[in-house]
Amino acid sequence: SSGINAEWPLRPGERCSNIEGSYICDCLDTFIRDPKSRECVCSDGFGAVEAECVDINECAGESPCGENEACFNTAGNHYCECDEGFERGKKGDCKDFTPTDCEVKPKNDNIQTMTGKKVQVRLVGEVKKTWRKFADITWLKNNELWDPQGDGKERFNGFTLRNFQAEDAAIYVGNIFIEMSEEENYKCSVSVTISLKEGSAAIDIENRENFASTQKIGKGLVIVCDVQLTNVDLDNANNPNNVNWYKVNQESGEDTKIEETDAVKINKAKGTYRLWFDSPQLDDSGTYKCEFNQEGVQASTDVSIVWA
């Protein structure tokens, strides 16, 4: 509104904008409004210089980092890294660790496993009395810092992955830091490669040729589904529910899962999965699908049958 510009109650870091019948005040660019004081202030790590918030170089002057650490300034913050030749120890301080052969090795340094399995990594050869008192292990997964507690269970002499998945396949390196005293510090490493056995399933209707001609209504019939698995470990290989049976709706594209009834039976016999029709009728005609979908492996096959 006209005539009030000179009366605007500006505070440091603020600017005002005229609107119809009034005005609004907001913070200058790079400033933020303090929720308590309602004043315009700079974010942490920034300072006000001539109505602008600029980065404060925390690394200038006395370093905020510890002994044997280098300071690196970032926008609004900083971080500390160990000087070259030094590494961070158990207590977080940077020390000069002497490489050594601490006679520790994995029980198995090349593990191949399947999806859903429990994987145990065990280290052998450690002097337990010395290790328990002075040693600490830091794990890397494909050169990235990794905490076994996040994906499984850590033990002093290794770790366990309870439910192995494809993303768990990696090279795991355990850096072992032995801090005997302020001056006596050692380091050694172990490496374990864990890889996924790729599973696969070959599936087919074994008696497909029997359904090339029209089937007789009321006459019992069985569809035989043969599944050959590679690198797939089933909890119960004889469970008929290792596969699912569906009737395919050609119009909607949606499959209807088949459940056992008095007229329809599902079982496994002679190493194959079987769908039995006791007395099939005309409306049973259609396409039937046998599907395997377990342990990250999926395969299916179907067959069309006409009753008349």
mmCIF file of C-alpha atoms in Angstrom:
data_model
loop_
_atom_site.group_PDB
_atom_site.id
_atom_site.type_symbol
_atom_site.label_atom_id
_atom_site.label_comp_id
_atom_site.label_asym_id
_atom_site.label_seq_id
_atom_site.Cartn_x
_atom_site.Cartn_y
_atom_site.Cartn_z
ATOM 1 C CA SER A 1 0.000 0.000 0.000
ATOM 2 C CA SER A 2 1.227 3.508 -0.693
ATOM 3 C CA GLY A 3 2.778 5.726 1.905
ATOM 4 C CA ILE A 4 3.992 3.087 4.382
ATOM 5 C CA ASN A 5 7.291 1.947 2.823
ATOM 6 C CA ALA A 6 9.365 4.054 5.210
ATOM 7 C CA GLU A 7 7.529 2.593 8.201
ATOM 8 C CA TRP A 8 8.199 -1.127 7.475
ATOM 9 C CA PRO A 9 9.675 -2.718 10.624
ATOM 10 C CA LEU A 10 12.608 -4.502 8.962
ATOM 11 C CA ARG A 11 14.818 -6.744 11.067
ATOM 12 C CA PRO A 12 18.295 -8.019 10.139
ATOM 13 C CA GLY A 13 18.159 -10.513 7.259
ATOM 14 C CA GLU A 14 14.608 -9.565 6.299
ATOM 15 C CA ARG A 15 13.057 -8.018 3.246
ATOM 16 C CA CYS A 16 9.531 -6.696 2.806
ATOM 17 C CA SER A 17 7.210 -6.854 -0.165
ATOM 18 C CA ASN A 18 4.289 -4.556 -0.791
ATOM 19 C CA ILE A 19 0.891 -6.193 -1.373
ATOM 20 C CA GLU A 20 -2.556 -4.709 -1.880
ATOM 21 C CA GLY A 21 -3.519 -2.977 1.370
ATOM 22 C CA SER A 22 -0.597 -4.377 3.395
ATOM 23 C CA TYR A 23 2.903 -5.905 3.217
ATOM 24 C CA ILE A 24 4.727 -9.148 4.008
ATOM 25 C CA CYS A 25 8.190 -9.753 5.426
ATOM 26 C CA ASP A 26 10.284 -12.781 4.577
ATOM 27 C CA CYS A 27 13.934 -13.763 4.892
ATOM 28 C CA LEU A 28 16.565 -12.746 2.396
ATOM 29 C CA ASP A 29 17.960 -15.453 0.134
ATOM 30 C CA THR A 30 20.330 -17.844 2.012
ATOM 31 C CA PHE A 31 18.673 -16.977 5.365
ATOM 32 C CA ILE A 32 16.123 -19.130 7.205
ATOM 33 C CA ARG A 33 13.480 -18.246 9.796
ATOM 34 C CA ASP A 34 14.299 -19.401 13.324
ATOM 35 C CA PRO A 35 11.137 -21.182 14.553
ATOM 36 C CA LYS A 36 11.579 -19.911 18.128
ATOM 37 C CA SER A 37 12.829 -16.344 17.799
ATOM 38 C CA ARG A 38 11.201 -15.794 14.379
ATOM 39 C CA GLU A 39 14.349 -13.948 13.329
ATOM 40 C CA CYS A 40 16.129 -14.521 10.017
ATOM 41 C CA VAL A 41 19.348 -16.404 10.731
ATOM 42 C CA CYS A 42 21.959 -18.416 8.881
ATOM 43 C CA SER A 43 21.929 -22.221 8.977
ATOM 44 C CA ASP A 44 24.518 -24.050 11.068
ATOM 45 C CA GLY A 45 27.898 -23.831 9.393
ATOM 46 C CA PHE A 46 27.112 -20.500 7.727
ATOM 47 C CA GLY A 47 27.684 -16.921 8.886
ATOM 48 C CA ALA A 48 26.121 -13.574 7.883
ATOM 49 C CA VAL A 49 28.359 -11.324 5.769
ATOM 50 C CA GLU A 50 26.813 -8.180 4.255
ATOM 51 C CA ALA A 51 23.234 -9.473 4.172
ATOM 52 C CA GLU A 52 24.272 -12.902 2.851
ATOM 53 C CA CYS A 53 24.939 -16.234 4.510
ATOM 54 C CA VAL A 54 28.334 -17.605 3.528
ATOM 55 C CA ASP A 55 30.021 -20.888 4.391
ATOM 56 C CA ILE A 56 32.210 -20.950 7.473
ATOM 57 C CA ASN A 57 35.456 -22.822 6.815
ATOM 58 C CA GLU A 58 35.762 -24.890 9.982
ATOM 59 C CA CYS A 59 39.122 -26.201 8.808
ATOM 60 C CA ALA A 60 40.707 -22.728 8.756
ATOM 61 C CA GLY A 61 42.781 -21.963 11.836
ATOM 62 C CA GLU A 62 42.736 -24.539 14.626
ATOM 63 C CA SER A 63 41.496 -27.867 13.254
ATOM 64 C CA PRO A 64 38.409 -29.374 14.865
ATOM 65 C CA CYS A 65 39.736 -32.862 14.032
ATOM 66 C CA GLY A 66 41.735 -35.143 16.273
ATOM 67 C CA GLU A 67 45.353 -36.262 16.267
ATOM 68 C CA ASN A 68 46.605 -37.745 12.980
ATOM 69 C CA GLU A 69 43.467 -36.484 11.220
ATOM 70 C CA ALA A 70 42.998 -34.147 8.255
ATOM 71 C CA CYS A 71 40.085 -31.690 8.060
ATOM 72 C CA PHE A 72 38.026 -31.265 4.889
ATOM 73 C CA ASN A 73 35.621 -28.352 4.561
ATOM 74 C CA THR A 74 32.203 -28.783 2.898
ATOM 75 C CA ALA A 75 29.299 -26.387 2.366
ATOM 76 C CA GLY A 76 27.955 -25.772 5.856
ATOM 77 C CA ASN A 77 29.962 -28.544 7.449
ATOM 78 C CA HIS A 78 33.252 -30.442 7.510
ATOM 79 C CA TYR A 79 34.556 -33.972 7.946
ATOM 80 C CA CYS A 80 37.714 -35.594 9.275
ATOM 81 C CA GLU A 81 39.761 -38.433 7.780
ATOM 82 C CA CYS A 82 42.840 -40.210 9.018
ATOM 83 C CA ASP A 83 46.141 -38.916 7.666
ATOM 84 C CA GLU A 84 47.852 -41.041 5.045
ATOM 85 C CA GLY A 85 49.352 -44.129 6.645
ATOM 86 C CA PHE A 86 46.944 -44.033 9.584
ATOM 87 C CA GLU A 87 43.658 -45.898 10.132
ATOM 88 C CA ARG A 88 40.804 -45.500 12.564
ATOM 89 C CA GLY A 89 40.974 -47.865 15.494
ATOM 90 C CA LYS A 90 38.341 -49.399 17.750
ATOM 91 C CA LYS A 91 38.002 -46.244 19.876
ATOM 92 C CA GLY A 92 37.697 -43.995 16.826
ATOM 93 C CA ASP A 93 41.193 -42.471 16.930
ATOM 94 C CA CYS A 94 43.649 -42.683 14.033
ATOM 95 C CA LYS A 95 46.654 -44.926 14.609
ATOM 96 C CA ASP A 96 49.592 -46.302 12.667
ATOM 97 C CA PHE A 97 48.815 -50.013 12.401
ATOM 98 C CA THR A 98 51.677 -52.307 11.432
ATOM 99 C CA PRO A 99 50.657 -54.926 8.817
ATOM 100 C CA THR A 100 51.176 -58.439 10.133
ATOM 101 C CA ASP A 101 50.201 -62.041 9.496
ATOM 102 C CA CYS A 102 47.951 -62.837 12.435
ATOM 103 C CA GLU A 103 47.469 -66.415 11.212
ATOM 104 C CA VAL A 104 43.731 -65.993 10.780
ATOM 105 C CA LYS A 105 41.911 -67.343 7.752
ATOM 106 C CA PRO A 106 38.320 -68.176 6.786
ATOM 107 C CA LYS A 107 37.273 -71.798 7.160
ATOM 108 C CA ASN A 108 35.930 -71.508 3.594
ATOM 109 C CA ASP A 109 37.024 -68.518 1.494
ATOM 110 C CA ASN A 110 34.793 -69.288 -1.518
ATOM 111 C CA ILE A 111 31.180 -70.018 -0.608
ATOM 112 C CA GLN A 112 28.516 -70.847 -3.190
ATOM 113 C CA THR A 113 24.929 -70.931 -1.999
ATOM 114 C CA MET A 114 21.314 -70.572 -3.036
ATOM 115 C CA THR A 115 18.593 -68.019 -2.344
ATOM 116 C CA GLY A 116 16.988 -68.343 1.078
ATOM 117 C CA LYS A 117 19.806 -70.362 2.624
ATOM 118 C CA LYS A 118 21.705 -69.593 5.826
ATOM 119 C CA VAL A 119 25.346 -68.750 5.183
ATOM 120 C CA GLN A 120 27.944 -68.993 7.951
ATOM 121 C CA VAL A 121 31.371 -67.367 7.636
ATOM 122 C CA ARG A 122 33.815 -68.664 10.219
ATOM 123 C CA LEU A 123 37.359 -67.544 10.943
ATOM 124 C CA VAL A 124 39.865 -69.997 12.372
ATOM 125 C CA GLY A 125 43.349 -69.727 13.821
ATOM 126 C CA GLU A 126 42.891 -66.783 16.175
ATOM 127 C CA VAL A 127 44.495 -66.711 19.592
ATOM 128 C CA LYS A 128 41.270 -66.134 21.485
ATOM 129 C CA LYS A 129 42.770 -64.678 24.646
ATOM 130 C CA THR A 130 44.644 -62.025 22.674
ATOM 131 C CA TRP A 131 41.793 -61.376 20.284
ATOM 132 C CA ARG A 132 39.094 -61.009 22.895
ATOM 133 C CA LYS A 133 41.111 -58.420 24.763
ATOM 134 C CA PHE A 134 42.794 -56.406 22.020
ATOM 135 C CA ALA A 135 41.261 -57.097 18.590
ATOM 136 C CA ASP A 136 38.387 -55.647 16.617
ATOM 137 C CA ILE A 137 37.070 -56.546 13.149
ATOM 138 C CA THR A 138 35.687 -54.112 10.589
ATOM 139 C CA TRP A 139 33.940 -55.687 7.583
ATOM 140 C CA LEU A 140 33.797 -54.362 4.029
ATOM 141 C CA LYS A 141 31.322 -55.567 1.394
ATOM 142 C CA ASN A 142 32.624 -54.887 -2.116
ATOM 143 C CA ASN A 143 34.920 -52.203 -0.625
ATOM 144 C CA GLU A 144 32.050 -50.471 1.195
ATOM 145 C CA LEU A 145 31.836 -50.389 5.000
ATOM 146 C CA TRP A 146 29.345 -53.073 6.038
ATOM 147 C CA ASP A 147 27.782 -54.012 9.360
ATOM 148 C CA PRO A 148 26.931 -57.724 9.682
ATOM 149 C CA GLN A 149 24.342 -56.888 12.329
ATOM 150 C CA GLY A 150 22.226 -55.178 9.678
ATOM 151 C CA ASP A 151 21.870 -58.250 7.442
ATOM 152 C CA GLY A 152 22.467 -61.130 9.795
ATOM 153 C CA LYS A 153 24.247 -61.996 13.008
ATOM 154 C CA GLU A 154 27.833 -61.102 13.848
ATOM 155 C CA ARG A 155 30.148 -63.218 15.934
ATOM 156 C CA PHE A 156 33.681 -62.386 16.933
ATOM 157 C CA ASN A 157 35.051 -65.086 14.652
ATOM 158 C CA GLY A 158 32.772 -64.420 11.665
ATOM 159 C CA PHE A 159 29.141 -63.720 10.796
ATOM 160 C CA THR A 160 25.938 -65.390 9.649
ATOM 161 C CA LEU A 161 23.545 -64.377 6.860
ATOM 162 C CA ARG A 162 20.220 -65.903 7.841
ATOM 163 C CA ASN A 163 18.353 -65.554 4.533
ATOM 164 C CA PHE A 164 20.763 -65.223 1.610
ATOM 165 C CA GLN A 165 19.536 -63.127 -1.333
ATOM 166 C CA ALA A 166 21.075 -62.213 -4.694
ATOM 167 C CA GLU A 167 22.217 -58.804 -3.377
ATOM 168 C CA ASP A 168 24.243 -60.572 -0.653
ATOM 169 C CA ALA A 169 26.623 -62.029 -3.253
ATOM 170 C CA ALA A 170 29.875 -60.092 -2.788
ATOM 171 C CA ILE A 171 33.498 -60.084 -1.679
ATOM 172 C CA TYR A 172 33.664 -59.616 2.086
ATOM 173 C CA VAL A 173 36.918 -58.358 3.617
ATOM 174 C CA GLY A 174 37.471 -58.374 7.355
ATOM 175 C CA ASN A 175 40.096 -55.878 8.528
ATOM 176 C CA ILE A 176 41.394 -56.996 11.901
ATOM 177 C CA PHE A 177 42.867 -54.290 14.127
ATOM 178 C CA ILE A 178 44.883 -55.429 17.152
ATOM 179 C CA GLU A 179 45.543 -52.585 19.594
ATOM 180 C CA MET A 180 47.978 -53.962 22.166
ATOM 181 C CA SER A 181 49.036 -50.556 23.528
ATOM 182 C CA GLU A 182 49.374 -46.940 22.483
ATOM 183 C CA GLU A 183 52.515 -47.763 20.487
ATOM 184 C CA GLU A 184 51.937 -51.444 19.609
ATOM 185 C CA ASN A 185 49.186 -51.771 16.992
ATOM 186 C CA TYR A 186 48.820 -54.372 14.239
ATOM 187 C CA LYS A 187 46.537 -55.049 11.308
ATOM 188 C CA CYS A 188 45.729 -58.059 9.135
ATOM 189 C CA SER A 189 42.930 -58.953 6.737
ATOM 190 C CA VAL A 190 40.825 -61.920 5.615
ATOM 191 C CA SER A 191 38.729 -62.202 2.471
ATOM 192 C CA VAL A 192 35.665 -64.331 1.688
ATOM 193 C CA THR A 193 33.820 -64.521 -1.637
ATOM 194 C CA ILE A 194 30.141 -65.474 -1.428
ATOM 195 C CA SER A 195 28.395 -66.156 -4.734
ATOM 196 C CA LEU A 196 24.891 -67.169 -5.732
ATOM 197 C CA LYS A 197 24.250 -70.442 -7.459
ATOM 198 C CA GLU A 198 21.857 -69.523 -10.255
ATOM 199 C CA GLY A 199 18.800 -71.736 -10.034
ATOM 200 C CA SER A 200 16.724 -72.839 -13.003
ATOM 201 C CA ALA A 201 13.721 -74.996 -13.791
ATOM 202 C CA ALA A 202 12.879 -76.942 -16.942
ATOM 203 C CA ILE A 203 9.157 -77.721 -17.065
ATOM 204 C CA ASP A 204 6.941 -79.592 -19.527
ATOM 205 C CA ILE A 205 3.691 -81.553 -19.814
ATOM 206 C CA GLU A 206 4.957 -85.134 -20.062
ATOM 207 C CA ASN A 207 1.825 -86.598 -21.667
ATOM 208 C CA ARG A 208 1.046 -83.623 -23.921
ATOM 209 C CA GLU A 209 0.548 -85.816 -27.014
ATOM 210 C CA ASN A 210 -2.425 -87.521 -25.335
ATOM 211 C CA PHE A 211 -4.440 -84.290 -25.567
ATOM 212 C CA ALA A 212 -3.990 -83.654 -29.297
ATOM 213 C CA SER A 213 -7.429 -85.204 -29.862
ATOM 214 C CA THR A 214 -10.794 -84.533 -28.204
ATOM 215 C CA GLN A 215 -11.238 -86.268 -24.839
ATOM 216 C CA LYS A 216 -14.331 -88.229 -23.832
ATOM 217 C CA ILE A 217 -16.632 -86.591 -21.286
ATOM 218 C CA GLY A 218 -16.872 -88.491 -18.000
ATOM 219 C CA LYS A 219 -13.659 -90.457 -18.535
ATOM 220 C CA GLY A 220 -10.968 -89.914 -15.873
ATOM 221 C CA LEU A 221 -7.870 -88.055 -17.032
ATOM 222 C CA VAL A 222 -4.530 -86.941 -15.590
ATOM 223 C CA ILE A 223 -2.185 -84.130 -16.690
ATOM 224 C CA VAL A 224 1.442 -84.970 -15.869
ATOM 225 C CA CYS A 225 3.834 -82.061 -15.240
ATOM 226 C CA ASP A 226 7.568 -82.819 -15.158
ATOM 227 C CA VAL A 227 9.845 -80.313 -13.413
ATOM 228 C CA GLN A 228 13.633 -80.610 -13.543
ATOM 229 C CA LEU A 229 15.421 -78.291 -11.086
ATOM 230 C CA THR A 230 19.010 -77.061 -11.032
ATOM 231 C CA ASN A 231 20.445 -75.397 -7.903
ATOM 232 C CA VAL A 232 17.059 -75.211 -6.205
ATOM 233 C CA ASP A 233 16.770 -76.834 -2.779
ATOM 234 C CA LEU A 234 13.150 -77.557 -1.822
ATOM 235 C CA ASP A 235 12.084 -78.064 1.784
ATOM 236 C CA ASN A 236 10.078 -81.113 0.736
ATOM 237 C CA ALA A 237 10.665 -82.430 -2.768
ATOM 238 C CA ASN A 238 7.608 -84.695 -2.496
ATOM 239 C CA ASN A 239 5.158 -81.913 -1.697
ATOM 240 C CA PRO A 240 2.593 -81.714 -4.545
ATOM 241 C CA ASN A 241 2.178 -78.003 -3.775
ATOM 242 C CA ASN A 242 5.682 -77.256 -5.049
ATOM 243 C CA VAL A 243 3.829 -76.357 -8.259
ATOM 244 C CA ASN A 244 0.580 -74.494 -8.740
ATOM 245 C CA TRP A 245 -2.093 -75.452 -11.251
ATOM 246 C CA TYR A 246 -4.204 -72.854 -13.053
ATOM 247 C CA LYS A 247 -7.013 -72.751 -15.587
ATOM 248 C CA VAL A 248 -6.209 -69.985 -18.081
ATOM 249 C CA ASN A 249 -8.956 -67.562 -19.085
ATOM 250 C CA GLN A 250 -8.091 -66.692 -22.657
ATOM 251 C CA GLU A 251 -10.457 -63.723 -22.768
ATOM 252 C CA SER A 252 -9.502 -61.906 -19.560
ATOM 253 C CA GLY A 253 -5.908 -63.148 -19.435
ATOM 254 C CA GLU A 254 -6.342 -63.935 -15.731
ATOM 255 C CA ASP A 255 -5.522 -67.385 -14.397
ATOM 256 C CA THR A 256 -7.757 -69.144 -11.879
ATOM 257 C CA LYS A 257 -5.852 -71.252 -9.370
ATOM 258 C CA ILE A 258 -7.140 -74.811 -9.158
ATOM 259 C CA GLU A 259 -7.857 -76.191 -5.704
ATOM 260 C CA GLU A 260 -8.600 -79.809 -4.814
ATOM 261 C CA THR A 261 -12.252 -80.909 -4.828
ATOM 262 C CA ASP A 262 -14.032 -84.243 -4.874
ATOM 263 C CA ALA A 263 -13.750 -84.174 -8.677
ATOM 264 C CA VAL A 264 -10.233 -82.739 -8.999
ATOM 265 C CA LYS A 265 -7.138 -84.093 -7.219
ATOM 266 C CA ILE A 266 -3.539 -82.863 -7.060
ATOM 267 C CA ASN A 267 -0.611 -85.080 -6.115
ATOM 268 C CA LYS A 268 2.951 -86.066 -6.910
ATOM 269 C CA ALA A 269 3.852 -89.558 -8.078
ATOM 270 C CA LYS A 270 6.831 -91.123 -9.831
ATOM 271 C CA GLY A 271 8.714 -87.817 -9.639
ATOM 272 C CA THR A 272 6.068 -85.791 -11.489
ATOM 273 C CA TYR A 273 3.266 -83.440 -10.454
ATOM 274 C CA ARG A 274 -0.236 -84.530 -11.434
ATOM 275 C CA LEU A 275 -3.645 -82.917 -11.899
ATOM 276 C CA TRP A 276 -6.459 -85.518 -11.892
ATOM 277 C CA PHE A 277 -9.986 -85.117 -13.260
ATOM 278 C CA ASP A 278 -12.362 -87.796 -11.928
ATOM 279 C CA SER A 279 -15.262 -87.205 -14.324
ATOM 280 C CA PRO A 280 -14.521 -84.200 -16.567
ATOM 281 C CA GLN A 281 -17.406 -82.389 -18.284
ATOM 282 C CA LEU A 282 -17.794 -80.145 -21.307
ATOM 283 C CA ASP A 283 -17.238 -76.930 -19.301
ATOM 284 C CA ASP A 284 -13.884 -78.289 -18.069
ATOM 285 C CA SER A 285 -12.489 -77.743 -21.572
ATOM 286 C CA GLY A 286 -9.769 -75.098 -21.682
ATOM 287 C CA THR A 287 -6.077 -74.403 -21.141
ATOM 288 C CA TYR A 288 -4.342 -75.664 -17.990
ATOM 289 C CA LYS A 289 -1.070 -74.291 -16.691
ATOM 290 C CA CYS A 290 1.513 -75.919 -14.427
ATOM 291 C CA GLU A 291 3.750 -73.333 -12.725
ATOM 292 C CA PHE A 292 6.846 -73.566 -10.534
ATOM 293 C CA ASN A 293 7.695 -70.390 -8.595
ATOM 294 C CA GLN A 294 10.052 -70.880 -5.653
ATOM 295 C CA GLU A 295 13.488 -69.753 -4.443
ATOM 296 C CA GLY A 296 13.511 -66.956 -7.029
ATOM 297 C CA VAL A 297 13.054 -69.432 -9.902
ATOM 298 C CA GLN A 298 9.941 -69.255 -12.071
ATOM 299 C CA ALA A 299 8.868 -71.460 -14.993
ATOM 300 C CA SER A 300 5.541 -72.607 -16.435
ATOM 301 C CA THR A 301 3.976 -74.579 -19.232
ATOM 302 C CA ASP A 302 0.401 -75.149 -20.381
ATOM 303 C CA VAL A 303 -1.716 -77.499 -22.413
ATOM 304 C CA SER A 304 -5.183 -77.142 -24.004
ATOM 305 C CA ILE A 305 -7.759 -79.926 -23.596
ATOM 306 C CA VAL A 306 -11.182 -80.287 -25.226
ATOM 307 C CA TRP A 307 -13.875 -82.588 -23.823
ATOM 308 C CA ALA A 308 -16.879 -83.588 -25.909
#
